[in-house]
């Protein structure tokens, strides 16, 4: 059963006005805090509010691990890490298919730790046969996408290169994005191919290797850092956060999340415009 976490009102814009929980006498163990990005840390303007930046800073200063966990590609996560001042830390990209270390001392700004990839040809062939006008993007980690038709600005992160279908599947990939009317009808046929198909909107499906999610990647990081399973927190707002919310000892849904996520969560915090993630982070200091 879920309960509600306190929220920060939308009028809160100054770091000094962010709610601060009573200080703990000591921090017995570090917490792994997994944060979704879109709809959790930032809204449609693409900017992380100052109050959220301050809350993340304080949690990291207290010694906790803040892990950005997103359906975005890695090149879409890195600018958000920069806004948050995260110069070192973990990132889960492409719904768990890519795990990387953010490290601003490196020329690229990151180091790839794990990439899961799969043969995308069956996915592209099935989708194109069923929906000839579907938009297809095949991810190239750290760069962008091979596409059959260029996606409008802001829909995918990184560069785009238009190619023929045969080049879409010329090499394995960590993720394929499918966009078009009726694409949700292909969820089960796609899953029958032995892949993970996750809806990300009324006309959008993300396809990744089988049995992967944000949760599988986060568990890898938790084990690597030696964090107690009971010291895990996750905050998200989308269907692709279901596994992550279930994985965490404390799973928190944003107030605007779909009913399925709210029902699965341990807590519900405020909406994005209420800076709901800040209320959660303030309890960890």
mmCIF file of C-alpha atoms in Angstrom:
data_model
loop_
_atom_site.group_PDB
_atom_site.id
_atom_site.type_symbol
_atom_site.label_atom_id
_atom_site.label_comp_id
_atom_site.label_asym_id
_atom_site.label_seq_id
_atom_site.Cartn_x
_atom_site.Cartn_y
_atom_site.Cartn_z
ATOM 1 C CA UNK A 1 0.000 0.000 0.000
ATOM 2 C CA UNK A 2 1.387 3.382 -0.926
ATOM 3 C CA UNK A 3 1.517 6.471 1.206
ATOM 4 C CA UNK A 4 2.301 10.051 0.331
ATOM 5 C CA UNK A 5 5.633 11.764 0.806
ATOM 6 C CA UNK A 6 5.652 15.486 1.532
ATOM 7 C CA UNK A 7 5.986 17.749 -1.493
ATOM 8 C CA UNK A 8 7.681 21.015 -2.354
ATOM 9 C CA UNK A 9 5.308 23.627 -3.758
ATOM 10 C CA UNK A 10 5.839 24.842 -7.296
ATOM 11 C CA UNK A 11 6.638 28.330 -6.014
ATOM 12 C CA UNK A 12 9.876 27.024 -4.474
ATOM 13 C CA UNK A 13 12.751 28.186 -6.676
ATOM 14 C CA UNK A 14 15.530 29.255 -4.311
ATOM 15 C CA UNK A 15 17.896 26.642 -2.916
ATOM 16 C CA UNK A 16 17.572 28.257 0.504
ATOM 17 C CA UNK A 17 13.850 27.477 0.590
ATOM 18 C CA UNK A 18 14.221 23.742 -0.098
ATOM 19 C CA UNK A 19 12.831 21.610 2.751
ATOM 20 C CA UNK A 20 15.520 20.092 4.909
ATOM 21 C CA UNK A 21 14.896 17.068 7.067
ATOM 22 C CA UNK A 22 16.177 17.014 10.625
ATOM 23 C CA UNK A 23 19.852 15.969 10.480
ATOM 24 C CA UNK A 24 20.657 12.392 11.341
ATOM 25 C CA UNK A 25 22.980 11.748 14.232
ATOM 26 C CA UNK A 26 25.003 9.501 11.947
ATOM 27 C CA UNK A 27 24.777 7.759 8.616
ATOM 28 C CA UNK A 28 25.242 4.065 9.287
ATOM 29 C CA UNK A 29 25.370 3.072 5.637
ATOM 30 C CA UNK A 30 25.313 4.770 2.296
ATOM 31 C CA UNK A 31 22.122 4.631 0.259
ATOM 32 C CA UNK A 32 21.888 3.967 -3.455
ATOM 33 C CA UNK A 33 19.409 6.491 -4.843
ATOM 34 C CA UNK A 34 18.172 5.736 -8.369
ATOM 35 C CA UNK A 35 16.538 8.665 -10.138
ATOM 36 C CA UNK A 36 14.618 8.672 -13.392
ATOM 37 C CA UNK A 37 15.204 11.791 -15.488
ATOM 38 C CA UNK A 38 12.292 12.903 -17.676
ATOM 39 C CA UNK A 39 9.270 13.706 -15.563
ATOM 40 C CA UNK A 40 11.200 13.145 -12.353
ATOM 41 C CA UNK A 41 14.224 15.460 -12.392
ATOM 42 C CA UNK A 42 13.192 17.700 -15.254
ATOM 43 C CA UNK A 43 10.114 18.683 -17.177
ATOM 44 C CA UNK A 44 9.537 19.537 -20.801
ATOM 45 C CA UNK A 45 11.840 22.582 -20.675
ATOM 46 C CA UNK A 46 14.852 20.281 -20.303
ATOM 47 C CA UNK A 47 16.211 22.190 -17.306
ATOM 48 C CA UNK A 48 16.721 20.754 -13.830
ATOM 49 C CA UNK A 49 15.269 23.242 -11.295
ATOM 50 C CA UNK A 50 17.766 24.851 -8.934
ATOM 51 C CA UNK A 51 16.003 23.361 -5.904
ATOM 52 C CA UNK A 52 16.495 19.874 -7.352
ATOM 53 C CA UNK A 53 20.158 20.537 -8.127
ATOM 54 C CA UNK A 54 20.628 21.593 -4.503
ATOM 55 C CA UNK A 55 18.873 18.518 -3.153
ATOM 56 C CA UNK A 56 20.980 16.147 -5.254
ATOM 57 C CA UNK A 57 24.120 17.998 -4.197
ATOM 58 C CA UNK A 58 23.276 17.599 -0.518
ATOM 59 C CA UNK A 59 22.510 13.890 -0.868
ATOM 60 C CA UNK A 60 25.832 13.285 -2.624
ATOM 61 C CA UNK A 61 27.653 15.415 -0.060
ATOM 62 C CA UNK A 62 26.234 13.127 2.642
ATOM 63 C CA UNK A 63 27.971 10.208 0.962
ATOM 64 C CA UNK A 64 25.061 8.540 -0.803
ATOM 65 C CA UNK A 65 25.232 7.187 -4.345
ATOM 66 C CA UNK A 66 23.003 9.048 -6.804
ATOM 67 C CA UNK A 67 22.474 6.992 -9.957
ATOM 68 C CA UNK A 68 20.705 8.448 -12.983
ATOM 69 C CA UNK A 69 18.545 5.681 -14.477
ATOM 70 C CA UNK A 70 16.768 6.518 -17.717
ATOM 71 C CA UNK A 71 15.309 5.264 -20.933
ATOM 72 C CA UNK A 72 17.463 7.939 -22.571
ATOM 73 C CA UNK A 73 20.621 7.015 -24.425
ATOM 74 C CA UNK A 74 23.891 7.771 -22.668
ATOM 75 C CA UNK A 75 24.466 10.939 -24.705
ATOM 76 C CA UNK A 76 21.127 12.177 -23.395
ATOM 77 C CA UNK A 77 22.016 11.457 -19.769
ATOM 78 C CA UNK A 78 25.417 13.164 -19.671
ATOM 79 C CA UNK A 79 24.102 16.756 -20.049
ATOM 80 C CA UNK A 80 21.671 16.150 -17.180
ATOM 81 C CA UNK A 81 24.513 14.844 -15.026
ATOM 82 C CA UNK A 82 26.323 18.071 -15.864
ATOM 83 C CA UNK A 83 23.346 20.187 -14.791
ATOM 84 C CA UNK A 84 23.288 18.304 -11.493
ATOM 85 C CA UNK A 85 27.014 18.768 -10.924
ATOM 86 C CA UNK A 86 27.659 15.021 -11.009
ATOM 87 C CA UNK A 87 31.264 14.774 -12.139
ATOM 88 C CA UNK A 88 31.705 11.176 -10.975
ATOM 89 C CA UNK A 89 29.058 8.504 -10.571
ATOM 90 C CA UNK A 90 27.004 5.791 -12.186
ATOM 91 C CA UNK A 91 24.524 6.081 -15.043
ATOM 92 C CA UNK A 92 22.000 3.537 -16.316
ATOM 93 C CA UNK A 93 20.986 4.284 -19.908
ATOM 94 C CA UNK A 94 18.670 2.770 -22.515
ATOM 95 C CA UNK A 95 16.381 1.175 -19.915
ATOM 96 C CA UNK A 96 19.231 -0.864 -18.435
ATOM 97 C CA UNK A 97 20.990 -1.962 -21.618
ATOM 98 C CA UNK A 98 23.933 0.364 -20.952
ATOM 99 C CA UNK A 99 25.806 0.933 -17.694
ATOM 100 C CA UNK A 100 28.464 3.639 -17.534
ATOM 101 C CA UNK A 101 30.599 5.603 -15.121
ATOM 102 C CA UNK A 102 30.395 9.366 -15.406
ATOM 103 C CA UNK A 103 33.924 10.734 -15.072
ATOM 104 C CA UNK A 104 34.554 14.325 -16.087
ATOM 105 C CA UNK A 105 38.332 13.773 -15.998
ATOM 106 C CA UNK A 106 38.078 11.536 -19.083
ATOM 107 C CA UNK A 107 38.068 13.068 -22.592
ATOM 108 C CA UNK A 108 34.650 11.547 -23.327
ATOM 109 C CA UNK A 109 33.280 12.345 -19.874
ATOM 110 C CA UNK A 110 32.379 8.696 -19.224
ATOM 111 C CA UNK A 111 33.558 5.095 -19.254
ATOM 112 C CA UNK A 112 31.364 2.261 -20.495
ATOM 113 C CA UNK A 113 31.082 -0.544 -17.943
ATOM 114 C CA UNK A 114 28.561 -2.827 -19.669
ATOM 115 C CA UNK A 115 26.608 -2.894 -22.921
ATOM 116 C CA UNK A 116 23.980 -5.522 -23.688
ATOM 117 C CA UNK A 117 23.234 -5.803 -27.397
ATOM 118 C CA UNK A 118 21.064 -7.935 -29.684
ATOM 119 C CA UNK A 119 20.367 -8.693 -33.331
ATOM 120 C CA UNK A 120 17.886 -6.037 -34.392
ATOM 121 C CA UNK A 121 17.037 -7.450 -37.835
ATOM 122 C CA UNK A 122 13.996 -9.507 -36.686
ATOM 123 C CA UNK A 123 12.632 -6.478 -34.834
ATOM 124 C CA UNK A 124 12.998 -4.142 -37.800
ATOM 125 C CA UNK A 125 11.627 -6.666 -40.275
ATOM 126 C CA UNK A 126 8.562 -7.463 -38.153
ATOM 127 C CA UNK A 127 7.777 -3.827 -37.445
ATOM 128 C CA UNK A 128 8.291 -2.572 -40.986
ATOM 129 C CA UNK A 129 6.126 -5.384 -42.389
ATOM 130 C CA UNK A 130 3.284 -4.580 -39.994
ATOM 131 C CA UNK A 131 3.647 -0.779 -40.114
ATOM 132 C CA UNK A 132 5.454 0.375 -43.262
ATOM 133 C CA UNK A 133 5.463 4.026 -42.150
ATOM 134 C CA UNK A 134 6.946 3.363 -38.696
ATOM 135 C CA UNK A 135 9.966 5.424 -37.639
ATOM 136 C CA UNK A 136 12.923 3.289 -36.549
ATOM 137 C CA UNK A 137 16.003 4.379 -34.628
ATOM 138 C CA UNK A 138 18.847 1.976 -33.861
ATOM 139 C CA UNK A 139 21.072 3.229 -31.075
ATOM 140 C CA UNK A 140 24.819 3.657 -31.427
ATOM 141 C CA UNK A 141 26.120 4.044 -27.856
ATOM 142 C CA UNK A 142 27.871 7.343 -27.238
ATOM 143 C CA UNK A 143 26.900 8.820 -30.616
ATOM 144 C CA UNK A 144 23.240 8.674 -31.578
ATOM 145 C CA UNK A 145 21.055 6.646 -33.949
ATOM 146 C CA UNK A 146 20.888 5.039 -37.344
ATOM 147 C CA UNK A 147 17.393 5.891 -38.579
ATOM 148 C CA UNK A 148 15.126 5.115 -41.496
ATOM 149 C CA UNK A 149 13.636 8.604 -41.198
ATOM 150 C CA UNK A 150 14.984 11.504 -39.164
ATOM 151 C CA UNK A 151 13.231 12.046 -35.837
ATOM 152 C CA UNK A 152 12.012 15.536 -35.024
ATOM 153 C CA UNK A 153 14.210 17.697 -32.813
ATOM 154 C CA UNK A 154 14.185 16.649 -29.162
ATOM 155 C CA UNK A 155 12.694 13.187 -29.642
ATOM 156 C CA UNK A 156 16.012 11.339 -29.524
ATOM 157 C CA UNK A 157 19.384 12.335 -28.121
ATOM 158 C CA UNK A 158 22.591 12.612 -30.104
ATOM 159 C CA UNK A 159 23.245 12.537 -33.824
ATOM 160 C CA UNK A 160 21.142 10.835 -36.507
ATOM 161 C CA UNK A 161 22.195 9.159 -39.734
ATOM 162 C CA UNK A 162 19.561 8.116 -42.256
ATOM 163 C CA UNK A 163 20.226 4.678 -43.735
ATOM 164 C CA UNK A 164 18.502 1.886 -45.660
ATOM 165 C CA UNK A 165 16.774 -0.868 -43.706
ATOM 166 C CA UNK A 166 19.623 -3.293 -44.342
ATOM 167 C CA UNK A 167 22.033 -0.905 -42.647
ATOM 168 C CA UNK A 168 19.689 -0.505 -39.680
ATOM 169 C CA UNK A 169 20.468 -4.107 -38.779
ATOM 170 C CA UNK A 170 24.050 -4.169 -40.031
ATOM 171 C CA UNK A 171 25.363 -4.380 -36.456
ATOM 172 C CA UNK A 172 23.913 -5.418 -33.098
ATOM 173 C CA UNK A 173 22.510 -2.642 -30.920
ATOM 174 C CA UNK A 174 21.601 -2.025 -27.294
ATOM 175 C CA UNK A 175 18.260 -0.424 -28.142
ATOM 176 C CA UNK A 176 15.792 0.177 -30.939
ATOM 177 C CA UNK A 177 13.124 2.874 -30.780
ATOM 178 C CA UNK A 178 9.909 2.461 -32.762
ATOM 179 C CA UNK A 179 7.516 5.338 -33.318
ATOM 180 C CA UNK A 180 4.201 5.390 -35.135
ATOM 181 C CA UNK A 181 0.454 4.948 -34.838
ATOM 182 C CA UNK A 182 -0.420 1.389 -33.891
ATOM 183 C CA UNK A 183 3.048 0.479 -32.640
ATOM 184 C CA UNK A 184 1.689 -0.551 -29.231
ATOM 185 C CA UNK A 185 -0.197 -3.355 -30.961
ATOM 186 C CA UNK A 186 3.186 -4.929 -31.679
ATOM 187 C CA UNK A 187 4.259 -5.300 -28.046
ATOM 188 C CA UNK A 188 3.441 -9.003 -27.780
ATOM 189 C CA UNK A 189 4.680 -9.971 -31.279
ATOM 190 C CA UNK A 190 7.943 -8.211 -30.474
ATOM 191 C CA UNK A 191 8.266 -9.978 -27.132
ATOM 192 C CA UNK A 192 7.710 -13.279 -28.916
ATOM 193 C CA UNK A 193 10.982 -12.560 -30.736
ATOM 194 C CA UNK A 194 12.815 -12.826 -27.416
ATOM 195 C CA UNK A 195 13.351 -9.133 -26.648
ATOM 196 C CA UNK A 196 12.131 -6.651 -24.055
ATOM 197 C CA UNK A 197 9.520 -4.290 -25.513
ATOM 198 C CA UNK A 198 8.518 -1.357 -23.308
ATOM 199 C CA UNK A 199 5.879 1.267 -24.154
ATOM 200 C CA UNK A 200 7.128 4.824 -23.719
ATOM 201 C CA UNK A 201 4.099 6.730 -24.970
ATOM 202 C CA UNK A 202 0.984 6.196 -27.093
ATOM 203 C CA UNK A 203 3.047 5.839 -30.268
ATOM 204 C CA UNK A 204 6.464 4.784 -28.957
ATOM 205 C CA UNK A 205 8.100 1.462 -28.014
ATOM 206 C CA UNK A 206 11.642 0.888 -26.749
ATOM 207 C CA UNK A 207 13.154 -2.489 -27.612
ATOM 208 C CA UNK A 208 16.135 -3.846 -25.663
ATOM 209 C CA UNK A 209 17.664 -7.284 -25.076
ATOM 210 C CA UNK A 210 15.665 -9.909 -23.213
ATOM 211 C CA UNK A 211 15.208 -9.731 -19.430
ATOM 212 C CA UNK A 212 16.733 -6.281 -19.031
ATOM 213 C CA UNK A 213 15.396 -3.268 -17.143
ATOM 214 C CA UNK A 214 16.656 -0.391 -15.076
ATOM 215 C CA UNK A 215 16.429 -2.765 -12.119
ATOM 216 C CA UNK A 216 18.836 -5.348 -13.548
ATOM 217 C CA UNK A 217 21.435 -2.651 -14.154
ATOM 218 C CA UNK A 218 20.906 -1.092 -10.732
ATOM 219 C CA UNK A 219 21.387 -4.436 -9.032
ATOM 220 C CA UNK A 220 24.729 -4.762 -10.805
ATOM 221 C CA UNK A 221 25.750 -1.347 -9.460
ATOM 222 C CA UNK A 222 24.470 -2.108 -5.958
ATOM 223 C CA UNK A 223 26.589 -5.244 -5.799
ATOM 224 C CA UNK A 224 29.599 -3.406 -7.204
ATOM 225 C CA UNK A 225 29.353 -0.685 -4.551
ATOM 226 C CA UNK A 226 28.526 -3.064 -1.696
ATOM 227 C CA UNK A 227 25.295 -1.285 -0.766
ATOM 228 C CA UNK A 228 22.871 -3.135 1.483
ATOM 229 C CA UNK A 229 19.685 -4.084 -0.444
ATOM 230 C CA UNK A 230 17.714 -2.413 2.340
ATOM 231 C CA UNK A 231 19.468 0.878 1.575
ATOM 232 C CA UNK A 232 18.050 1.416 -1.894
ATOM 233 C CA UNK A 233 15.657 4.148 -3.025
ATOM 234 C CA UNK A 234 14.165 4.690 -6.472
ATOM 235 C CA UNK A 235 12.027 7.532 -7.808
ATOM 236 C CA UNK A 236 10.292 7.481 -11.180
ATOM 237 C CA UNK A 237 7.195 8.418 -13.133
ATOM 238 C CA UNK A 238 6.866 6.010 -16.062
ATOM 239 C CA UNK A 239 5.954 2.463 -17.022
ATOM 240 C CA UNK A 240 9.644 1.747 -17.619
ATOM 241 C CA UNK A 241 10.193 2.455 -13.909
ATOM 242 C CA UNK A 242 7.999 -0.428 -12.690
ATOM 243 C CA UNK A 243 10.851 -2.895 -12.241
ATOM 244 C CA UNK A 244 13.068 -0.247 -10.645
ATOM 245 C CA UNK A 245 10.343 0.694 -8.156
ATOM 246 C CA UNK A 246 9.844 -2.968 -7.264
ATOM 247 C CA UNK A 247 13.600 -3.518 -6.920
ATOM 248 C CA UNK A 248 14.162 -0.708 -4.439
ATOM 249 C CA UNK A 249 13.581 -1.157 -0.730
ATOM 250 C CA UNK A 250 11.830 2.215 -0.946
ATOM 251 C CA UNK A 251 10.116 2.703 -4.293
ATOM 252 C CA UNK A 252 8.601 6.143 -4.851
ATOM 253 C CA UNK A 253 6.245 7.193 -7.661
ATOM 254 C CA UNK A 254 5.887 10.788 -8.764
ATOM 255 C CA UNK A 255 2.396 12.183 -8.210
ATOM 256 C CA UNK A 256 1.651 12.392 -11.939
ATOM 257 C CA UNK A 257 2.755 8.789 -12.628
ATOM 258 C CA UNK A 258 0.317 6.340 -14.248
ATOM 259 C CA UNK A 259 -1.897 4.297 -11.950
ATOM 260 C CA UNK A 260 0.126 1.119 -12.486
ATOM 261 C CA UNK A 261 3.261 2.745 -11.079
ATOM 262 C CA UNK A 262 1.456 4.427 -8.196
ATOM 263 C CA UNK A 263 -0.132 1.121 -7.222
ATOM 264 C CA UNK A 264 3.254 -0.609 -7.295
ATOM 265 C CA UNK A 265 5.097 2.036 -5.271
ATOM 266 C CA UNK A 266 5.719 2.148 -1.540
ATOM 267 C CA UNK A 267 5.183 5.907 -1.543
ATOM 268 C CA UNK A 268 3.800 8.646 -3.761
ATOM 269 C CA UNK A 269 5.462 12.053 -3.748
ATOM 270 C CA UNK A 270 4.520 15.334 -5.415
ATOM 271 C CA UNK A 271 4.192 15.974 -9.120
ATOM 272 C CA UNK A 272 7.064 17.278 -11.254
ATOM 273 C CA UNK A 273 5.836 20.877 -10.919
ATOM 274 C CA UNK A 274 5.771 20.386 -7.130
ATOM 275 C CA UNK A 275 9.383 19.193 -7.124
ATOM 276 C CA UNK A 276 8.272 15.887 -5.647
ATOM 277 C CA UNK A 277 11.729 14.342 -5.954
ATOM 278 C CA UNK A 278 13.130 17.033 -3.645
ATOM 279 C CA UNK A 279 10.803 15.947 -0.836
ATOM 280 C CA UNK A 280 12.177 12.408 -1.138
ATOM 281 C CA UNK A 281 15.816 13.475 -1.294
ATOM 282 C CA UNK A 282 15.421 15.716 1.748
ATOM 283 C CA UNK A 283 14.724 12.655 3.891
ATOM 284 C CA UNK A 284 18.160 11.181 3.069
ATOM 285 C CA UNK A 285 20.404 13.910 4.391
#
